[in-house]
Structure formats: structure tokens, C-alpha cells
Amino acid sequence: MLLALISIIGYLMTILSTVVIVQFILSLLIAFNVVSLSNNIVSSIWQALNVILDPFLRPIRKILPDTGMIDFSPMVLLIGLRVLQMLLMGLASDISMAGM
């Protein structure tokens, strides 16, 4: 049961990491005028991604110093998620070894 819960949490963190990368790519496309926020579909996707990620990025932005135009909070979030995934996998490994 606990291994299944750890697996589900790891899967959700993988999905969140993918959403961060998609938002980063979309922000580059918007910055270089490849796509425009005046397009309703692009605007809707952008707003949805921001609604999903803002609760995770806002506390990181409060901690990080202001770096001007470059926002390092997505990178910090990705690193944090990866560290958590590694810790969860280690915990899952310890649990499975104890169960044998």
C-alpha cells in the first residue's frame, strides 16, 4: 500500500515537471513572437499553465532574490522535484528491502 502511494506521488511529480517544461517552452515561444497571446487557444493554455504552477512557484519566488527579467523559480522547482523523487525512490527501495 505504501509503495503504491509513493509510486503515485512520484508519477504526479513527473507530471508537474512536464508541465513546468511545457510552460517554459511556451514562454520562449511567446517571448520570441512565434506564438501570440492574442490567439485564444494560446492564451487559454498559458493561463491554465499559470494557474497550475503558480501555487508551486510563488513561494519559491518569495525566497529567491530579484534577478530582473530572468525567473529562476521553474528551475528551482524542477531541481526540488527531482530531489524529492530521488528521496521517494530511496524510501521505496528501503521499504521493499524490509518487506523481503
PDB file of N, CA and C in Angstrom:
ATOM      1  N   MET A   1       0.814  -1.197   0.000  1.00  0.00           N
ATOM      2  CA  MET A   1       0.000   0.000   0.000  1.00  0.00           C
ATOM      3  C   MET A   1       0.860   1.263   0.000  1.00  0.00           C
ATOM      4  N   LEU A   2       1.875   1.277   0.877  1.00  0.00           N
ATOM      5  CA  LEU A   2       2.753   2.437   0.952  1.00  0.00           C
ATOM      6  C   LEU A   2       3.579   2.592  -0.328  1.00  0.00           C
ATOM      7  N   LEU A   3       3.995   1.481  -0.911  1.00  0.00           N
ATOM      8  CA  LEU A   3       4.750   1.548  -2.165  1.00  0.00           C
ATOM      9  C   LEU A   3       3.894   2.115  -3.288  1.00  0.00           C
ATOM     10  N   ALA A   4       2.614   1.762  -3.303  1.00  0.00           N
ATOM     11  CA  ALA A   4       1.707   2.301  -4.315  1.00  0.00           C
ATOM     12  C   ALA A   4       1.542   3.803  -4.140  1.00  0.00           C
ATOM     13  N   LEU A   5       1.426   4.264  -2.896  1.00  0.00           N
ATOM     14  CA  LEU A   5       1.293   5.692  -2.627  1.00  0.00           C
ATOM     15  C   LEU A   5       2.547   6.443  -3.055  1.00  0.00           C
ATOM     16  N   ILE A   6       3.710   5.888  -2.761  1.00  0.00           N
ATOM     17  CA  ILE A   6       4.972   6.515  -3.178  1.00  0.00           C
ATOM     18  C   ILE A   6       5.057   6.559  -4.700  1.00  0.00           C
ATOM     19  N   SER A   7       4.606   5.503  -5.355  1.00  0.00           N
ATOM     20  CA  SER A   7       4.616   5.462  -6.817  1.00  0.00           C
ATOM     21  C   SER A   7       3.681   6.518  -7.401  1.00  0.00           C
ATOM     22  N   ILE A   8       2.521   6.694  -6.826  1.00  0.00           N
ATOM     23  CA  ILE A   8       1.562   7.695  -7.304  1.00  0.00           C
ATOM     24  C   ILE A   8       2.124   9.100  -7.115  1.00  0.00           C
ATOM     25  N   ILE A   9       2.724   9.364  -5.958  1.00  0.00           N
ATOM     26  CA  ILE A   9       3.319  10.681  -5.710  1.00  0.00           C
ATOM     27  C   ILE A   9       4.447  10.945  -6.702  1.00  0.00           C
ATOM     28  N   GLY A  10       5.268   9.952  -6.966  1.00  0.00           N
ATOM     29  CA  GLY A  10       6.341  10.101  -7.957  1.00  0.00           C
ATOM     30  C   GLY A  10       5.803  10.386  -9.349  1.00  0.00           C
ATOM     31  N   TYR A  11       4.715   9.717  -9.696  1.00  0.00           N
ATOM     32  CA  TYR A  11       4.091   9.946 -11.001  1.00  0.00           C
ATOM     33  C   TYR A  11       3.542  11.365 -11.096  1.00  0.00           C
ATOM     34  N   LEU A  12       2.907  11.843 -10.028  1.00  0.00           N
ATOM     35  CA  LEU A  12       2.374  13.216 -10.024  1.00  0.00           C
ATOM     36  C   LEU A  12       3.498  14.244 -10.114  1.00  0.00           C
ATOM     37  N   MET A  13       4.637  13.968  -9.491  1.00  0.00           N
ATOM     38  CA  MET A  13       5.768  14.886  -9.594  1.00  0.00           C
ATOM     39  C   MET A  13       6.342  14.889 -11.012  1.00  0.00           C
ATOM     40  N   THR A  14       6.304  13.751 -11.690  1.00  0.00           N
ATOM     41  CA  THR A  14       6.739  13.696 -13.088  1.00  0.00           C
ATOM     42  C   THR A  14       5.816  14.527 -13.968  1.00  0.00           C
ATOM     43  N   ILE A  15       4.523  14.429 -13.726  1.00  0.00           N
ATOM     44  CA  ILE A  15       3.559  15.241 -14.487  1.00  0.00           C
ATOM     45  C   ILE A  15       3.807  16.723 -14.234  1.00  0.00           C
ATOM     46  N   LEU A  16       4.023  17.103 -12.975  1.00  0.00           N
ATOM     47  CA  LEU A  16       4.285  18.505 -12.650  1.00  0.00           C
ATOM     48  C   LEU A  16       5.563  18.989 -13.322  1.00  0.00           C
ATOM     49  N   SER A  17       6.590  18.167 -13.364  1.00  0.00           N
ATOM     50  CA  SER A  17       7.834  18.540 -14.045  1.00  0.00           C
ATOM     51  C   SER A  17       7.585  18.771 -15.536  1.00  0.00           C
ATOM     52  N   THR A  18       6.764  17.931 -16.133  1.00  0.00           N
ATOM     53  CA  THR A  18       6.429  18.085 -17.545  1.00  0.00           C
ATOM     54  C   THR A  18       5.673  19.392 -17.782  1.00  0.00           C
ATOM     55  N   VAL A  19       4.771  19.741 -16.882  1.00  0.00           N
ATOM     56  CA  VAL A  19       4.019  20.993 -17.018  1.00  0.00           C
ATOM     57  C   VAL A  19       4.959  22.186 -16.913  1.00  0.00           C
ATOM     58  N   VAL A  20       5.951  22.119 -16.021  1.00  0.00           N
ATOM     59  CA  VAL A  20       6.933  23.207 -15.905  1.00  0.00           C
ATOM     60  C   VAL A  20       7.702  23.368 -17.210  1.00  0.00           C
ATOM     61  N   ILE A  21       8.107  22.281 -17.806  1.00  0.00           N
ATOM     62  CA  ILE A  21       8.866  22.343 -19.069  1.00  0.00           C
ATOM     63  C   ILE A  21       7.991  22.886 -20.193  1.00  0.00           C
ATOM     64  N   VAL A  22       6.735  22.465 -20.244  1.00  0.00           N
ATOM     65  CA  VAL A  22       5.814  22.971 -21.272  1.00  0.00           C
ATOM     66  C   VAL A  22       5.616  24.475 -21.105  1.00  0.00           C
ATOM     67  N   GLN A  23       5.461  24.943 -19.859  1.00  0.00           N
ATOM     68  CA  GLN A  23       5.306  26.379 -19.633  1.00  0.00           C
ATOM     69  C   GLN A  23       6.562  27.137 -20.054  1.00  0.00           C
ATOM     70  N   PHE A  24       7.727  26.576 -19.780  1.00  0.00           N
ATOM     71  CA  PHE A  24       8.975  27.221 -20.170  1.00  0.00           C
ATOM     72  C   PHE A  24       9.071  27.346 -21.688  1.00  0.00           C
ATOM     73  N   ILE A  25       8.756  26.275 -22.391  1.00  0.00           N
ATOM     74  CA  ILE A  25       8.815  26.309 -23.864  1.00  0.00           C
ATOM     75  C   ILE A  25       7.805  27.304 -24.420  1.00  0.00           C
ATOM     76  N   LEU A  26       6.598  27.310 -23.855  1.00  0.00           N
ATOM     77  CA  LEU A  26       5.587  28.254 -24.326  1.00  0.00           C
ATOM     78  C   LEU A  26       6.011  29.688 -24.043  1.00  0.00           C
ATOM     79  N   SER A  27       6.656  29.923 -22.899  1.00  0.00           N
ATOM     80  CA  SER A  27       7.104  31.288 -22.600  1.00  0.00           C
ATOM     81  C   SER A  27       8.178  31.741 -23.588  1.00  0.00           C
ATOM     82  N   LEU A  28       9.043  30.812 -24.011  1.00  0.00           N
ATOM     83  CA  LEU A  28      10.036  31.167 -25.034  1.00  0.00           C
ATOM     84  C   LEU A  28       9.362  31.479 -26.365  1.00  0.00           C
ATOM     85  N   LEU A  29       8.375  30.674 -26.733  1.00  0.00           N
ATOM     86  CA  LEU A  29       7.661  30.918 -27.986  1.00  0.00           C
ATOM     87  C   LEU A  29       6.942  32.254 -27.962  1.00  0.00           C
ATOM     88  N   ILE A  30       6.404  32.627 -26.808  1.00  0.00           N
ATOM     89  CA  ILE A  30       5.733  33.926 -26.684  1.00  0.00           C
ATOM     90  C   ILE A  30       6.762  35.050 -26.721  1.00  0.00           C
ATOM     91  N   ALA A  31       7.886  34.887 -26.026  1.00  0.00           N
ATOM     92  CA  ALA A  31       8.913  35.928 -25.969  1.00  0.00           C
ATOM     93  C   ALA A  31       9.514  36.217 -27.338  1.00  0.00           C
ATOM     94  N   PHE A  32       9.659  35.183 -28.174  1.00  0.00           N
ATOM     95  CA  PHE A  32      10.245  35.372 -29.497  1.00  0.00           C
ATOM     96  C   PHE A  32       9.200  35.553 -30.587  1.00  0.00           C
ATOM     97  N   ASN A  33       7.968  35.838 -30.183  1.00  0.00           N
ATOM     98  CA  ASN A  33       6.857  36.133 -31.103  1.00  0.00           C
ATOM     99  C   ASN A  33       6.578  35.022 -32.101  1.00  0.00           C
ATOM    100  N   VAL A  34       6.815  33.791 -31.701  1.00  0.00           N
ATOM    101  CA  VAL A  34       6.448  32.656 -32.542  1.00  0.00           C
ATOM    102  C   VAL A  34       4.951  32.420 -32.425  1.00  0.00           C
ATOM    103  N   VAL A  35       4.444  32.550 -31.197  1.00  0.00           N
ATOM    104  CA  VAL A  35       3.003  32.498 -30.945  1.00  0.00           C
ATOM    105  C   VAL A  35       2.619  33.760 -30.186  1.00  0.00           C
ATOM    106  N   SER A  36       1.344  34.107 -30.257  1.00  0.00           N
ATOM    107  CA  SER A  36       0.877  35.347 -29.649  1.00  0.00           C
ATOM    108  C   SER A  36      -0.207  35.055 -28.624  1.00  0.00           C
ATOM    109  N   LEU A  37      -0.196  35.824 -27.556  1.00  0.00           N
ATOM    110  CA  LEU A  37      -1.243  35.681 -26.546  1.00  0.00           C
ATOM    111  C   LEU A  37      -2.585  36.225 -27.033  1.00  0.00           C
ATOM    112  N   SER A  38      -2.596  36.911 -28.179  1.00  0.00           N
ATOM    113  CA  SER A  38      -3.876  37.367 -28.737  1.00  0.00           C
ATOM    114  C   SER A  38      -4.661  36.193 -29.335  1.00  0.00           C
ATOM    115  N   ASN A  39      -3.983  35.079 -29.597  1.00  0.00           N
ATOM    116  CA  ASN A  39      -4.649  33.860 -30.023  1.00  0.00           C
ATOM    117  C   ASN A  39      -5.337  33.251 -28.801  1.00  0.00           C
ATOM    118  N   ASN A  40      -6.635  32.974 -28.915  1.00  0.00           N
ATOM    119  CA  ASN A  40      -7.413  32.493 -27.775  1.00  0.00           C
ATOM    120  C   ASN A  40      -6.911  31.152 -27.244  1.00  0.00           C
ATOM    121  N   ILE A  41      -6.503  30.264 -28.119  1.00  0.00           N
ATOM    122  CA  ILE A  41      -6.026  28.949 -27.682  1.00  0.00           C
ATOM    123  C   ILE A  41      -4.726  29.096 -26.894  1.00  0.00           C
ATOM    124  N   VAL A  42      -3.792  29.857 -27.426  1.00  0.00           N
ATOM    125  CA  VAL A  42      -2.513  30.072 -26.748  1.00  0.00           C
ATOM    126  C   VAL A  42      -2.748  30.764 -25.406  1.00  0.00           C
ATOM    127  N   SER A  43      -3.616  31.752 -25.389  1.00  0.00           N
ATOM    128  CA  SER A  43      -3.928  32.470 -24.163  1.00  0.00           C
ATOM    129  C   SER A  43      -4.549  31.543 -23.115  1.00  0.00           C
ATOM    130  N   SER A  44      -5.440  30.676 -23.535  1.00  0.00           N
ATOM    131  CA  SER A  44      -6.074  29.736 -22.612  1.00  0.00           C
ATOM    132  C   SER A  44      -5.067  28.743 -22.040  1.00  0.00           C
ATOM    133  N   ILE A  45      -4.197  28.231 -22.890  1.00  0.00           N
ATOM    134  CA  ILE A  45      -3.171  27.293 -22.424  1.00  0.00           C
ATOM    135  C   ILE A  45      -2.227  27.989 -21.451  1.00  0.00           C
ATOM    136  N   TRP A  46      -1.821  29.214 -21.781  1.00  0.00           N
ATOM    137  CA  TRP A  46      -0.916  29.980 -20.928  1.00  0.00           C
ATOM    138  C   TRP A  46      -1.542  30.236 -19.552  1.00  0.00           C
ATOM    139  N   GLN A  47      -2.805  30.636 -19.551  1.00  0.00           N
ATOM    140  CA  GLN A  47      -3.496  30.891 -18.283  1.00  0.00           C
ATOM    141  C   GLN A  47      -3.648  29.612 -17.469  1.00  0.00           C
ATOM    142  N   ALA A  48      -3.969  28.509 -18.117  1.00  0.00           N
ATOM    143  CA  ALA A  48      -4.125  27.234 -17.411  1.00  0.00           C
ATOM    144  C   ALA A  48      -2.799  26.791 -16.785  1.00  0.00           C
ATOM    145  N   LEU A  49      -1.714  26.921 -17.541  1.00  0.00           N
ATOM    146  CA  LEU A  49      -0.404  26.546 -17.013  1.00  0.00           C
ATOM    147  C   LEU A  49      -0.024  27.415 -15.818  1.00  0.00           C
ATOM    148  N   ASN A  50      -0.321  28.708 -15.905  1.00  0.00           N
ATOM    149  CA  ASN A  50      -0.012  29.602 -14.796  1.00  0.00           C
ATOM    150  C   ASN A  50      -0.858  29.296 -13.569  1.00  0.00           C
ATOM    151  N   VAL A  51      -2.120  28.939 -13.771  1.00  0.00           N
ATOM    152  CA  VAL A  51      -2.981  28.580 -12.636  1.00  0.00           C
ATOM    153  C   VAL A  51      -2.469  27.315 -11.951  1.00  0.00           C
ATOM    154  N   ILE A  52      -2.005  26.362 -12.744  1.00  0.00           N
ATOM    155  CA  ILE A  52      -1.492  25.110 -12.179  1.00  0.00           C
ATOM    156  C   ILE A  52      -0.180  25.340 -11.432  1.00  0.00           C
ATOM    157  N   LEU A  53       0.721  26.112 -12.003  1.00  0.00           N
ATOM    158  CA  LEU A  53       2.067  26.234 -11.449  1.00  0.00           C
ATOM    159  C   LEU A  53       2.242  27.356 -10.435  1.00  0.00           C
ATOM    160  N   ASP A  54       1.365  28.337 -10.441  1.00  0.00           N
ATOM    161  CA  ASP A  54       1.544  29.485  -9.550  1.00  0.00           C
ATOM    162  C   ASP A  54       1.608  29.103  -8.071  1.00  0.00           C
ATOM    163  N   PRO A  55       0.791  28.181  -7.571  1.00  0.00           N
ATOM    164  CA  PRO A  55       0.929  27.816  -6.150  1.00  0.00           C
ATOM    165  C   PRO A  55       2.286  27.192  -5.800  1.00  0.00           C
ATOM    166  N   PHE A  56       2.940  26.590  -6.760  1.00  0.00           N
ATOM    167  CA  PHE A  56       4.260  25.998  -6.515  1.00  0.00           C
ATOM    168  C   PHE A  56       5.383  27.022  -6.694  1.00  0.00           C
ATOM    169  N   LEU A  57       5.218  27.932  -7.650  1.00  0.00           N
ATOM    170  CA  LEU A  57       6.279  28.883  -7.963  1.00  0.00           C
ATOM    171  C   LEU A  57       6.267  30.118  -7.062  1.00  0.00           C
ATOM    172  N   ARG A  58       5.098  30.531  -6.569  1.00  0.00           N
ATOM    173  CA  ARG A  58       5.005  31.745  -5.765  1.00  0.00           C
ATOM    174  C   ARG A  58       5.879  31.692  -4.508  1.00  0.00           C
ATOM    175  N   PRO A  59       5.857  30.598  -3.719  1.00  0.00           N
ATOM    176  CA  PRO A  59       6.743  30.577  -2.537  1.00  0.00           C
ATOM    177  C   PRO A  59       8.226  30.598  -2.899  1.00  0.00           C
ATOM    178  N   ILE A  60       8.578  29.984  -4.017  1.00  0.00           N
ATOM    179  CA  ILE A  60       9.977  29.987  -4.459  1.00  0.00           C
ATOM    180  C   ILE A  60      10.382  31.393  -4.870  1.00  0.00           C
ATOM    181  N   ARG A  61       9.495  32.105  -5.551  1.00  0.00           N
ATOM    182  CA  ARG A  61       9.788  33.483  -5.978  1.00  0.00           C
ATOM    183  C   ARG A  61       9.963  34.409  -4.786  1.00  0.00           C
ATOM    184  N   LYS A  62       9.253  34.143  -3.694  1.00  0.00           N
ATOM    185  CA  LYS A  62       9.407  34.974  -2.493  1.00  0.00           C
ATOM    186  C   LYS A  62      10.774  34.780  -1.863  1.00  0.00           C
ATOM    187  N   ILE A  63      11.326  33.573  -1.964  1.00  0.00           N
ATOM    188  CA  ILE A  63      12.614  33.266  -1.346  1.00  0.00           C
ATOM    189  C   ILE A  63      13.782  33.736  -2.205  1.00  0.00           C
ATOM    190  N   LEU A  64      13.673  33.545  -3.522  1.00  0.00           N
ATOM    191  CA  LEU A  64      14.772  33.891  -4.425  1.00  0.00           C
ATOM    192  C   LEU A  64      14.941  35.406  -4.530  1.00  0.00           C
ATOM    193  N   PRO A  65      16.175  35.871  -4.690  1.00  0.00           N
ATOM    194  CA  PRO A  65      16.383  37.306  -4.909  1.00  0.00           C
ATOM    195  C   PRO A  65      15.891  37.715  -6.297  1.00  0.00           C
ATOM    196  N   ASP A  66      15.548  38.980  -6.435  1.00  0.00           N
ATOM    197  CA  ASP A  66      15.078  39.501  -7.721  1.00  0.00           C
ATOM    198  C   ASP A  66      16.246  39.550  -8.702  1.00  0.00           C
ATOM    199  N   THR A  67      16.085  38.849  -9.833  1.00  0.00           N
ATOM    200  CA  THR A  67      17.161  38.798 -10.828  1.00  0.00           C
ATOM    201  C   THR A  67      16.794  39.557 -12.099  1.00  0.00           C
ATOM    202  N   GLY A  68      15.797  40.381 -12.017  1.00  0.00           N
ATOM    203  CA  GLY A  68      15.399  41.156 -13.193  1.00  0.00           C
ATOM    204  C   GLY A  68      14.455  40.373 -14.071  1.00  0.00           C
ATOM    205  N   MET A  69      14.802  40.258 -15.330  1.00  0.00           N
ATOM    206  CA  MET A  69      13.905  39.634 -16.302  1.00  0.00           C
ATOM    207  C   MET A  69      13.968  38.107 -16.269  1.00  0.00           C
ATOM    208  N   ILE A  70      14.979  37.529 -15.659  1.00  0.00           N
ATOM    209  CA  ILE A  70      15.137  36.080 -15.662  1.00  0.00           C
ATOM    210  C   ILE A  70      14.498  35.500 -14.401  1.00  0.00           C
ATOM    211  N   ASP A  71      13.597  34.545 -14.594  1.00  0.00           N
ATOM    212  CA  ASP A  71      12.914  33.898 -13.482  1.00  0.00           C
ATOM    213  C   ASP A  71      13.500  32.501 -13.289  1.00  0.00           C
ATOM    214  N   PHE A  72      14.199  32.314 -12.184  1.00  0.00           N
ATOM    215  CA  PHE A  72      14.836  31.034 -11.904  1.00  0.00           C
ATOM    216  C   PHE A  72      13.942  30.082 -11.118  1.00  0.00           C
ATOM    217  N   SER A  73      12.742  30.512 -10.753  1.00  0.00           N
ATOM    218  CA  SER A  73      11.886  29.675  -9.918  1.00  0.00           C
ATOM    219  C   SER A  73      11.474  28.354 -10.592  1.00  0.00           C
ATOM    220  N   PRO A  74      11.213  28.306 -11.910  1.00  0.00           N
ATOM    221  CA  PRO A  74      10.923  26.997 -12.504  1.00  0.00           C
ATOM    222  C   PRO A  74      12.092  26.022 -12.411  1.00  0.00           C
ATOM    223  N   MET A  75      13.314  26.532 -12.561  1.00  0.00           N
ATOM    224  CA  MET A  75      14.479  25.664 -12.464  1.00  0.00           C
ATOM    225  C   MET A  75      14.636  25.144 -11.035  1.00  0.00           C
ATOM    226  N   VAL A  76      14.405  26.011 -10.046  1.00  0.00           N
ATOM    227  CA  VAL A  76      14.484  25.595  -8.646  1.00  0.00           C
ATOM    228  C   VAL A  76      13.410  24.551  -8.358  1.00  0.00           C
ATOM    229  N   LEU A  77      12.212  24.753  -8.908  1.00  0.00           N
ATOM    230  CA  LEU A  77      11.131  23.783  -8.726  1.00  0.00           C
ATOM    231  C   LEU A  77      11.491  22.434  -9.344  1.00  0.00           C
ATOM    232  N   LEU A  78      12.040  22.441 -10.543  1.00  0.00           N
ATOM    233  CA  LEU A  78      12.445  21.183 -11.183  1.00  0.00           C
ATOM    234  C   LEU A  78      13.518  20.459 -10.376  1.00  0.00           C
ATOM    235  N   ILE A  79      14.488  21.199  -9.870  1.00  0.00           N
ATOM    236  CA  ILE A  79      15.540  20.580  -9.062  1.00  0.00           C
ATOM    237  C   ILE A  79      14.943  20.017  -7.772  1.00  0.00           C
ATOM    238  N   GLY A  80      14.051  20.781  -7.144  1.00  0.00           N
ATOM    239  CA  GLY A  80      13.411  20.305  -5.928  1.00  0.00           C
ATOM    240  C   GLY A  80      12.571  19.065  -6.159  1.00  0.00           C
ATOM    241  N   LEU A  81      11.839  19.045  -7.256  1.00  0.00           N
ATOM    242  CA  LEU A  81      11.035  17.867  -7.575  1.00  0.00           C
ATOM    243  C   LEU A  81      11.919  16.654  -7.823  1.00  0.00           C
ATOM    244  N   ARG A  82      13.029  16.851  -8.485  1.00  0.00           N
ATOM    245  CA  ARG A  82      13.933  15.729  -8.759  1.00  0.00           C
ATOM    246  C   ARG A  82      14.546  15.181  -7.469  1.00  0.00           C
ATOM    247  N   VAL A  83      14.920  16.089  -6.563  1.00  0.00           N
ATOM    248  CA  VAL A  83      15.470  15.653  -5.274  1.00  0.00           C
ATOM    249  C   VAL A  83      14.410  14.866  -4.505  1.00  0.00           C
ATOM    250  N   LEU A  84      13.175  15.365  -4.490  1.00  0.00           N
ATOM    251  CA  LEU A  84      12.093  14.645  -3.810  1.00  0.00           C
ATOM    252  C   LEU A  84      11.847  13.273  -4.438  1.00  0.00           C
ATOM    253  N   GLN A  85      11.910  13.208  -5.765  1.00  0.00           N
ATOM    254  CA  GLN A  85      11.735  11.916  -6.429  1.00  0.00           C
ATOM    255  C   GLN A  85      12.836  10.942  -6.025  1.00  0.00           C
ATOM    256  N   MET A  86      14.064  11.417  -5.935  1.00  0.00           N
ATOM    257  CA  MET A  86      15.165  10.550  -5.534  1.00  0.00           C
ATOM    258  C   MET A  86      14.980  10.070  -4.100  1.00  0.00           C
ATOM    259  N   LEU A  87      14.541  10.958  -3.215  1.00  0.00           N
ATOM    260  CA  LEU A  87      14.292  10.564  -1.833  1.00  0.00           C
ATOM    261  C   LEU A  87      13.157   9.544  -1.741  1.00  0.00           C
ATOM    262  N   LEU A  88      12.103   9.750  -2.517  1.00  0.00           N
ATOM    263  CA  LEU A  88      10.989   8.802  -2.515  1.00  0.00           C
ATOM    264  C   LEU A  88      11.404   7.438  -3.054  1.00  0.00           C
ATOM    265  N   MET A  89      12.221   7.436  -4.089  1.00  0.00           N
ATOM    266  CA  MET A  89      12.676   6.157  -4.629  1.00  0.00           C
ATOM    267  C   MET A  89      13.575   5.433  -3.624  1.00  0.00           C
ATOM    268  N   GLY A  90      14.399   6.173  -2.899  1.00  0.00           N
ATOM    269  CA  GLY A  90      15.206   5.564  -1.851  1.00  0.00           C
ATOM    270  C   GLY A  90      14.344   4.997  -0.735  1.00  0.00           C
ATOM    271  N   LEU A  91      13.291   5.733  -0.368  1.00  0.00           N
ATOM    272  CA  LEU A  91      12.355   5.251   0.645  1.00  0.00           C
ATOM    273  C   LEU A  91      11.632   4.003   0.169  1.00  0.00           C
ATOM    274  N   ALA A  92      11.214   4.015  -1.092  1.00  0.00           N
ATOM    275  CA  ALA A  92      10.536   2.842  -1.649  1.00  0.00           C
ATOM    276  C   ALA A  92      11.471   1.642  -1.673  1.00  0.00           C
ATOM    277  N   SER A  93      12.724   1.876  -1.994  1.00  0.00           N
ATOM    278  CA  SER A  93      13.703   0.789  -2.011  1.00  0.00           C
ATOM    279  C   SER A  93      13.909   0.228  -0.607  1.00  0.00           C
ATOM    280  N   ASP A  94      14.006   1.114   0.392  1.00  0.00           N
ATOM    281  CA  ASP A  94      14.172   0.658   1.776  1.00  0.00           C
ATOM    282  C   ASP A  94      12.962  -0.136   2.248  1.00  0.00           C
ATOM    283  N   ILE A  95      11.777   0.308   1.870  1.00  0.00           N
ATOM    284  CA  ILE A  95      10.554  -0.382   2.273  1.00  0.00           C
ATOM    285  C   ILE A  95      10.477  -1.756   1.614  1.00  0.00           C
ATOM    286  N   SER A  96      10.825  -1.817   0.334  1.00  0.00           N
ATOM    287  CA  SER A  96      10.739  -3.100  -0.360  1.00  0.00           C
ATOM    288  C   SER A  96      11.803  -4.076   0.160  1.00  0.00           C
ATOM    289  N   MET A  97      12.969  -3.575   0.546  1.00  0.00           N
ATOM    290  CA  MET A  97      14.001  -4.453   1.102  1.00  0.00           C
ATOM    291  C   MET A  97      13.596  -4.966   2.483  1.00  0.00           C
ATOM    292  N   ALA A  98      12.925  -4.134   3.262  1.00  0.00           N
ATOM    293  CA  ALA A  98      12.489  -4.547   4.598  1.00  0.00           C
ATOM    294  C   ALA A  98      11.362  -5.557   4.504  1.00  0.00           C
ATOM    295  N   GLY A  99      10.600  -5.501   3.424  1.00  0.00           N
ATOM    296  CA  GLY A  99       9.486  -6.421   3.246  1.00  0.00           C
ATOM    297  C   GLY A  99       9.910  -7.809   2.803  1.00  0.00           C
ATOM    298  N   MET A 100      11.134  -7.948   2.309  1.00  0.00           N
ATOM    299  CA  MET A 100      11.601  -9.236   1.819  1.00  0.00           C
ATOM    300  C   MET A 100      12.055 -10.138   2.926  1.00  0.00           C
TER     301      MET A 100
END
